[in-house]
Coordinates of C-alpha atoms in Angstrom, one line a residue:
M1 CA -6.5 -17.5 12.2
S2 CA -4.5 -19.8 14.5
F3 CA -0.7 -19.8 14.3
E4 CA -0.6 -23.2 16.1
I5 CA -2.1 -24.7 12.9
V6 CA 0.6 -24.6 10.3
N7 CA -0.4 -22.3 7.4
N8 CA 0.2 -23.9 4.0
Q9 CA 1.3 -20.7 2.2
F10 CA 3.8 -19.9 5.0
L11 CA 5.1 -23.5 4.8
Q12 CA 5.5 -23.2 1.0
Q13 CA 7.5 -20.0 1.3
L14 CA 9.5 -21.5 4.2
A15 CA 10.4 -24.5 2.0
A16 CA 11.4 -22.3 -0.9
A17 CA 13.7 -20.2 1.4
G18 CA 15.1 -23.5 2.7
A19 CA 16.5 -24.3 -0.7
S20 CA 19.1 -21.5 -0.3
H21 CA 19.2 -20.8 3.4
D22 CA 19.8 -23.1 6.4
I23 CA 16.6 -23.1 8.4
L24 CA 16.9 -24.9 11.8
A25 CA 14.6 -25.9 14.5
C26 CA 15.6 -23.9 17.6
E27 CA 13.7 -26.2 19.9
D28 CA 11.9 -29.5 19.8
I29 CA 8.7 -29.1 17.8
Y30 CA 5.8 -31.1 19.1
S31 CA 2.3 -31.7 17.8
E32 CA -0.5 -30.8 20.2
S33 CA -0.9 -34.5 21.0
G34 CA 2.7 -34.7 22.1
V35 CA 4.3 -36.3 19.0
K36 CA 7.8 -34.9 18.3
L37 CA 7.9 -33.8 14.7
L38 CA 11.3 -32.2 14.6
A39 CA 14.2 -32.2 17.1
N40 CA 16.1 -29.1 18.3
G41 CA 18.9 -28.3 15.9
S42 CA 17.6 -30.3 12.9
T43 CA 17.5 -28.7 9.5
L44 CA 14.1 -28.2 7.8
G45 CA 14.5 -30.0 4.5
D46 CA 12.4 -30.8 1.5
D47 CA 10.1 -33.0 3.4
I48 CA 9.0 -30.1 5.7
Q49 CA 5.6 -29.8 4.2
S50 CA 4.7 -33.5 4.5
R51 CA 6.0 -33.6 8.1
L52 CA 4.3 -30.4 9.4
L53 CA 1.3 -29.6 7.2
H54 CA -2.1 -30.1 8.8
H55 CA -0.6 -30.5 12.3
K56 CA -1.7 -28.4 15.2
L57 CA 1.5 -27.6 17.2
R58 CA 2.0 -26.8 20.8
R59 CA 3.7 -23.6 19.8
P60 CA 3.6 -21.6 16.5
L61 CA 6.1 -22.9 14.1
E62 CA 7.4 -19.3 13.6
H63 CA 8.6 -19.3 17.2
S64 CA 10.4 -22.6 16.9
I65 CA 12.7 -22.0 13.9
R66 CA 15.5 -19.7 12.9
V67 CA 17.2 -18.8 9.6
A68 CA 20.9 -19.2 10.0
D69 CA 21.9 -16.2 7.8
A70 CA 18.9 -14.0 8.6
P71 CA 19.2 -10.2 8.2
N72 CA 20.6 -8.3 11.2
N73 CA 21.2 -4.8 12.4
R74 CA 24.2 -4.5 10.0
T75 CA 22.0 -5.6 7.1
L76 CA 19.4 -2.9 7.9
L77 CA 22.1 -0.2 8.3
D78 CA 23.9 -1.1 5.1
T79 CA 20.6 -1.2 3.1
F80 CA 19.5 2.1 4.6
N81 CA 22.8 3.8 3.7
H82 CA 22.5 2.4 0.2
I83 CA 19.1 4.0 -0.1
L84 CA 20.5 7.3 1.0
D85 CA 23.4 7.0 -1.5
Q86 CA 21.2 6.0 -4.4
E87 CA 17.9 7.9 -3.8
P88 CA 18.5 11.7 -3.4
I89 CA 14.8 12.4 -2.7
L90 CA 14.8 10.2 0.4
A91 CA 18.3 11.5 1.4
H92 CA 16.9 15.0 1.3
W93 CA 13.8 14.0 3.1
A94 CA 15.8 12.5 6.0
S95 CA 18.2 15.5 6.1
H96 CA 15.4 18.0 6.1
S97 CA 13.8 16.5 9.2
G98 CA 17.1 16.0 10.9
I99 CA 16.7 12.3 11.5
T100 CA 19.4 10.8 9.4
L101 CA 21.9 10.1 12.2
E102 CA 19.2 9.3 14.7
L103 CA 17.7 6.7 12.4
Q104 CA 21.0 5.2 11.6
E105 CA 21.7 4.8 15.4
A106 CA 18.1 3.4 15.9
L107 CA 18.8 0.7 13.2
Q108 CA 22.0 -0.3 14.9
R109 CA 20.3 -0.8 18.3
L110 CA 16.9 -2.2 17.1
N111 CA 16.2 -5.2 19.2
L112 CA 13.9 -7.5 17.2
P113 CA 13.0 -11.0 18.4
E114 CA 14.7 -13.8 16.5
C115 CA 11.5 -15.0 14.9
A116 CA 11.1 -11.5 13.4
W117 CA 14.6 -11.6 11.9
S118 CA 13.7 -15.0 10.4
A119 CA 10.4 -13.7 9.0
L120 CA 12.3 -10.9 7.3
A121 CA 14.7 -13.5 5.8
I122 CA 11.8 -15.6 4.4
A123 CA 10.0 -12.5 3.1
R124 CA 13.2 -11.3 1.4
H125 CA 13.7 -14.6 -0.3
S126 CA 10.2 -14.3 -1.7
D127 CA 10.6 -10.6 -2.6
P128 CA 14.2 -9.3 -2.7
R129 CA 12.9 -5.8 -2.3
F130 CA 11.0 -6.5 0.9
I131 CA 13.5 -5.0 3.4
E132 CA 14.3 -2.0 1.1
H133 CA 10.6 -1.2 0.9
G134 CA 10.2 -1.5 4.7
L135 CA 13.1 0.9 5.2
R136 CA 11.8 3.4 2.7
V137 CA 8.4 3.4 4.5
A138 CA 10.3 3.8 7.8
L139 CA 12.4 6.7 6.6
I140 CA 9.3 8.6 5.2
A141 CA 7.2 7.8 8.2
I142 CA 9.8 8.8 10.8
S143 CA 10.7 12.0 8.9
T144 CA 7.1 13.0 8.7
A145 CA 6.5 12.1 12.4
Q146 CA 9.5 14.1 13.4
T147 CA 8.3 17.2 11.4
A148 CA 4.7 16.7 12.8
G149 CA 6.0 16.5 16.4
Q150 CA 4.8 12.9 16.8
A151 CA 6.7 10.1 18.7
W152 CA 8.1 7.5 16.3
R153 CA 9.6 4.8 18.5
H154 CA 7.1 2.2 17.3
L155 CA 7.1 3.3 13.7
L156 CA 10.5 1.7 12.9
P157 CA 9.6 -2.0 13.7
A158 CA 6.1 -1.4 12.3
A159 CA 7.4 -0.1 9.0
L160 CA 9.9 -2.9 8.6
L161 CA 7.3 -5.6 9.3
H162 CA 4.1 -3.9 7.9
D163 CA 3.7 -6.4 5.0
I164 CA 4.7 -9.5 7.0
G165 CA 1.1 -10.8 6.6
Y166 CA 1.9 -11.5 2.9
L167 CA 3.8 -14.6 4.1
Y168 CA 0.5 -16.3 4.8
L169 CA -1.0 -15.6 1.4
N170 CA -0.5 -17.0 -2.1
P171 CA 2.4 -15.0 -3.6
A172 CA 0.6 -14.9 -6.9
L173 CA -1.9 -12.5 -5.2
W174 CA 0.5 -9.9 -3.9
K175 CA 2.7 -10.1 -7.0
A176 CA -0.2 -9.8 -9.5
Q177 CA 0.3 -7.4 -12.3
H178 CA -3.3 -7.5 -13.4
P179 CA -6.6 -6.5 -11.8
I180 CA -7.8 -9.1 -9.4
G181 CA -11.4 -10.2 -8.6
P182 CA -13.5 -9.8 -5.4
G183 CA -12.5 -13.2 -4.0
E184 CA -8.8 -12.5 -4.5
W185 CA -9.2 -9.0 -3.0
K186 CA -10.9 -10.5 0.0
Q187 CA -7.8 -12.6 0.7
L188 CA -5.3 -9.9 -0.2
S189 CA -6.9 -7.2 1.9
A190 CA -6.6 -9.4 5.0
H191 CA -2.8 -9.1 5.1
P192 CA -2.8 -6.1 7.5
I193 CA -4.9 -8.1 10.0
I194 CA -2.8 -11.2 9.5
G195 CA 0.3 -9.1 10.2
Q196 CA -1.3 -7.6 13.3
M197 CA -2.1 -11.1 14.6
W198 CA 1.4 -12.3 13.8
A199 CA 2.9 -9.3 15.7
Q200 CA 0.6 -9.9 18.7
N201 CA 2.0 -13.4 19.0
V202 CA 5.6 -12.2 19.0
A203 CA 6.9 -11.4 22.5
G204 CA 8.9 -8.2 22.4
L205 CA 7.1 -6.3 19.7
G206 CA 4.2 -5.0 21.7
G207 CA 0.6 -4.1 21.0
E208 CA 1.5 -0.7 19.6
V209 CA 3.5 -2.2 16.8
A210 CA 0.8 -4.7 16.0
A211 CA -1.9 -2.0 15.9
L212 CA 0.2 0.1 13.5
I213 CA 0.7 -2.8 11.2
A214 CA -3.1 -3.3 11.1
C215 CA -3.6 0.3 9.9
H216 CA -1.0 0.7 7.1
H217 CA -3.7 0.8 4.4
E218 CA -6.3 2.8 6.3
R219 CA -7.2 6.4 5.5
A220 CA -8.2 9.4 7.6
D221 CA -11.5 9.6 5.8
G222 CA -12.4 6.0 6.4
S223 CA -11.9 4.9 2.8
G224 CA -9.0 2.6 3.4
Y225 CA -8.9 -1.1 4.4
P226 CA -9.3 -3.6 6.0
R227 CA -11.5 -2.0 8.7
Q228 CA -12.3 1.4 7.1
I229 CA -11.4 3.3 10.3
G230 CA -10.5 6.9 10.2
G231 CA -10.3 10.1 12.2
E232 CA -9.5 9.7 15.9
R233 CA -9.9 6.0 15.7
L234 CA -7.0 5.9 13.3
G235 CA -4.8 8.4 15.1
P236 CA -1.9 10.5 13.8
V237 CA 0.9 8.0 14.0
A238 CA -1.0 5.2 12.2
E239 CA -2.1 7.8 9.6
I240 CA 1.6 8.8 9.0
L241 CA 2.5 5.1 8.5
A242 CA -0.3 4.7 5.9
L243 CA 0.9 7.9 4.1
A244 CA 4.5 6.6 4.1
E245 CA 3.4 3.3 2.6
M246 CA 1.5 5.1 -0.2
V247 CA 4.4 7.5 -0.9
S248 CA 7.0 4.7 -0.9
G249 CA 4.9 3.0 -3.6
M250 CA 5.1 6.1 -5.7
L251 CA 8.8 6.4 -5.3
E252 CA 9.3 2.8 -6.2
H253 CA 6.9 2.6 -9.2
R254 CA 6.6 6.2 -10.6
S255 CA 9.1 7.9 -13.0
Y256 CA 8.3 11.4 -11.6
P257 CA 7.2 10.7 -8.0
L258 CA 7.3 14.3 -6.6
G259 CA 5.1 15.7 -9.2
Q260 CA 2.7 12.8 -8.9
L261 CA 2.8 13.1 -5.1
R262 CA 1.8 16.8 -5.1
V263 CA -1.0 16.1 -7.6
A264 CA -2.1 13.1 -5.6
F265 CA -2.6 15.2 -2.5
K266 CA -4.6 17.6 -4.6
L267 CA -6.8 14.8 -5.8
L268 CA -7.0 12.9 -2.5
P269 CA -7.2 15.7 0.2
G270 CA -9.5 13.8 2.5
Q271 CA -7.5 10.6 2.7
F272 CA -4.9 12.3 4.9
T273 CA -5.3 15.3 7.3
R274 CA -3.9 18.6 6.4
Q275 CA -1.3 18.4 9.2
T276 CA 0.0 15.1 7.9
R277 CA 0.1 16.2 4.3
Q278 CA 1.9 19.4 5.2
A279 CA 4.5 17.5 7.4
A280 CA 5.1 15.1 4.5
L281 CA 5.4 17.7 1.8
S282 CA 7.8 19.9 3.9
G283 CA 10.4 17.2 3.3
T284 CA 10.3 17.8 -0.4
Q285 CA 9.5 21.5 -0.7
D286 CA 13.1 22.4 -1.8
L287 CA 13.3 19.7 -4.4
P288 CA 12.5 20.3 -8.1
V289 CA 9.5 18.3 -9.4
G290 CA 11.4 17.4 -12.5
D291 CA 10.2 17.5 -16.1
A292 CA 8.0 14.7 -17.2
P293 CA 8.7 13.4 -20.7
A294 CA 7.2 15.7 -23.3
I295 CA 3.8 14.4 -24.6
A296 CA 2.3 15.9 -27.8
T297 CA -0.6 18.2 -27.2
D298 CA -2.8 16.2 -29.5
K299 CA -2.2 13.1 -27.3
I300 CA -3.1 15.0 -24.1
E301 CA -6.2 16.3 -25.8
E302 CA -7.2 12.8 -26.9
A303 CA -6.6 11.5 -23.4
L304 CA -8.7 14.4 -22.0
H305 CA -11.5 13.4 -24.4
Q306 CA -11.4 9.8 -23.2
L307 CA -11.4 11.0 -19.6
L308 CA -14.5 13.2 -20.2
L309 CA -16.3 10.4 -22.0
R310 CA -15.7 7.8 -19.3
F311 CA -16.4 10.2 -16.4
G312 CA -19.6 11.3 -18.1
Q313 CA -20.6 7.7 -18.3
A314 CA -19.6 7.2 -14.7
L315 CA -21.9 10.1 -13.6
E316 CA -24.8 8.5 -15.5
V317 CA -24.2 5.2 -13.7
L318 CA -24.0 7.0 -10.3
E319 CA -27.4 8.6 -11.0
Q320 CA -28.9 5.1 -11.7
L321 CA -27.4 3.8 -8.5
D322 CA -30.0 5.8 -6.6
W323 CA -32.5 3.1 -7.6
H324 CA -30.3 0.3 -6.4
C325 CA -28.6 1.5 -3.2
T326 CA -30.9 0.6 -0.4
S327 CA -28.4 -0.5 2.2
H328 CA -26.5 2.0 4.4
V329 CA -23.1 0.6 3.1
G330 CA -24.3 1.0 -0.5
R331 CA -25.3 4.6 0.0
Q332 CA -22.1 5.4 1.7
L333 CA -20.1 3.9 -1.1
K334 CA -22.0 5.9 -3.7
Q335 CA -21.5 9.1 -1.8
R336 CA -17.8 8.4 -1.4
L337 CA -17.5 7.8 -5.2
A338 CA -19.4 11.1 -5.9
D339 CA -17.1 12.9 -3.5
R340 CA -14.0 11.6 -5.3
L341 CA -15.2 12.5 -8.7
N342 CA -15.9 16.0 -7.4
V343 CA -12.4 16.3 -6.1
I344 CA -11.0 15.3 -9.5
Q345 CA -13.3 17.9 -11.1
R346 CA -11.9 20.6 -8.7
A347 CA -8.3 19.6 -9.7
F348 CA -9.1 20.1 -13.4
T349 CA -10.8 23.4 -12.6
S350 CA -7.7 24.6 -10.8
A351 CA -5.8 24.0 -14.0
G352 CA -8.2 26.2 -15.9
L353 CA -10.5 23.6 -17.4
D354 CA -14.0 22.8 -16.2
V355 CA -14.1 19.2 -17.3
W356 CA -17.8 18.7 -16.3
L357 CA -19.1 21.3 -18.7
P358 CA -20.1 20.2 -22.3
E359 CA -17.5 21.2 -24.8
S360 CA -19.8 23.7 -26.4
Q361 CA -20.1 25.6 -23.1
R362 CA -16.4 25.4 -22.1
E363 CA -14.2 28.3 -22.4
S364 CA -11.3 28.0 -24.9
V365 CA -8.5 25.9 -23.7
P366 CA -5.7 28.1 -22.3
N367 CA -2.4 28.3 -24.3
G368 CA 1.1 27.8 -22.9
D369 CA 3.3 25.0 -21.7
T370 CA 2.4 25.6 -18.1
F371 CA -1.2 24.7 -18.7
W372 CA -0.4 21.6 -20.7
N373 CA 2.2 20.4 -18.2
E374 CA -0.1 20.7 -15.3
L375 CA -2.9 19.1 -17.2
A376 CA -0.6 16.2 -18.1
W377 CA 0.3 15.7 -14.4
I378 CA -3.4 15.7 -13.4
I379 CA -4.3 13.2 -16.1
R380 CA -1.4 11.0 -15.1
E381 CA -2.6 11.0 -11.5
T382 CA -6.2 10.5 -12.5
N383 CA -5.0 7.3 -14.3
W384 CA -3.5 6.0 -11.1
H385 CA -6.5 7.2 -9.2
T386 CA -9.1 5.5 -11.4
R387 CA -7.3 2.2 -11.3
H388 CA -7.4 2.4 -7.5
L389 CA -11.0 3.4 -7.6
A390 CA -11.7 0.2 -9.6
R391 CA -9.8 -1.8 -7.0
D392 CA -11.6 -0.1 -4.1
L393 CA -15.0 -0.8 -5.8
T394 CA -14.1 -4.4 -6.2
R395 CA -13.1 -4.6 -2.5
Q396 CA -16.1 -2.7 -1.2
S397 CA -18.5 -4.8 -3.2
L398 CA -17.7 -7.7 -0.8
L399 CA -19.6 -5.7 1.9
L400 CA -22.7 -5.1 -0.2
P401 CA -25.8 -7.3 -0.9
Q402 CA -25.4 -9.1 -4.1
S403 CA -27.9 -7.1 -6.1
E404 CA -26.2 -3.8 -5.1
A405 CA -22.7 -5.3 -5.8
H406 CA -23.8 -6.0 -9.4
A407 CA -25.0 -2.5 -9.8
F408 CA -21.5 -1.1 -9.1
E409 CA -19.7 -3.5 -11.5
P410 CA -20.1 -1.2 -14.6
L411 CA -18.3 1.6 -12.7
A412 CA -15.3 -0.6 -12.0
A413 CA -15.2 -1.6 -15.6
L414 CA -15.4 2.1 -16.7
F415 CA -12.5 3.0 -14.4
L416 CA -10.3 0.2 -15.6
A417 CA -11.0 1.0 -19.3
L418 CA -10.1 4.6 -18.7
S419 CA -6.9 3.7 -17.0
D420 CA -5.9 1.4 -19.9
E421 CA -6.7 4.1 -22.4
L422 CA -4.6 6.7 -20.6
T423 CA -1.7 4.3 -20.2
R424 CA -1.7 3.6 -23.9
A425 CA -1.6 7.3 -24.5
G426 CA 1.6 7.6 -22.4
L427 CA -0.2 9.1 -19.4

């Protein structure tokens, strides 16, 4: 991707932001052939797309514009303080690690290049929650890094800008509320790399920030994206940013995030190292999980029945994949799926229910609210997990030969069907 060639999606979002913000050229903008397209100080108006699209510029457009009322240090500090006031979980998290005052001071002195402030303004216009999300990720990441004894200087700008690659994609993709197909996933999963390339082109951010942005959806076990790197190649600071991004999503979209977080770590132990999980959970250990809404036992039993049915079918498909998986990538994907299903099995076993045994061989279901509450938590998290398994299968299928990719499609359909059924059951 070349930033000298004006990106159509970025230009559309820039034009949309220009309807309510003054966006100015901060220097003369020339095409590569030397034609002056915009003069220094001119306002980018409605005709911006027709004037700039398809041109190759001498300098990236992003470096040649500024948003007059872009966010600034005061904006970040006020938004951060609002989060502390309104979200007690995050306030406790910051207080437990002792970074509240230090992070407030860091926000006041954060020195971002002007084009980064402008990018935040354009992103916030497209998604009013963009800066809040970045600050949540920053708070969780820095609190976890502080507890783990890791340096966090680069985490603050990386967290604020980690999703900046979305500016170069169709907003319908990253705002989609429905499962998306392989072609769409191929585009969407590129946003960390686009963000890395953007940061590498911004003087003053540095390679460390760009590298962290590239890794905010990776996982320690190599199951993340876009590069599937893990272990030492990922590194502890990038792993912490990836965990913070996941946890922030839970806080923003889950009704009972602490309970789900603790169950998620039980179901996804390999995605983050023990040290990182422990550092993150230490910030919430004194907080009550909270009671989830009561769900009738018969609904939980029905949801469990559907889960057993679908996972039984998934195991059958996995066995059949032995005949189809001839590539190294295919065999790796099959093994990763089997490992994840085994982790889910262990989570149910820890609650006192061996979900892989036939019902006739299973011991009687334990009685008591504690059992049913824990089972409901695990089923809820399995719902979230199976939808993400379907998403990961769709994404990973892009790396497979076509014949193998088709063999995995029934699994993705099974996982999506299970998630839909659990959601209808209130789980």
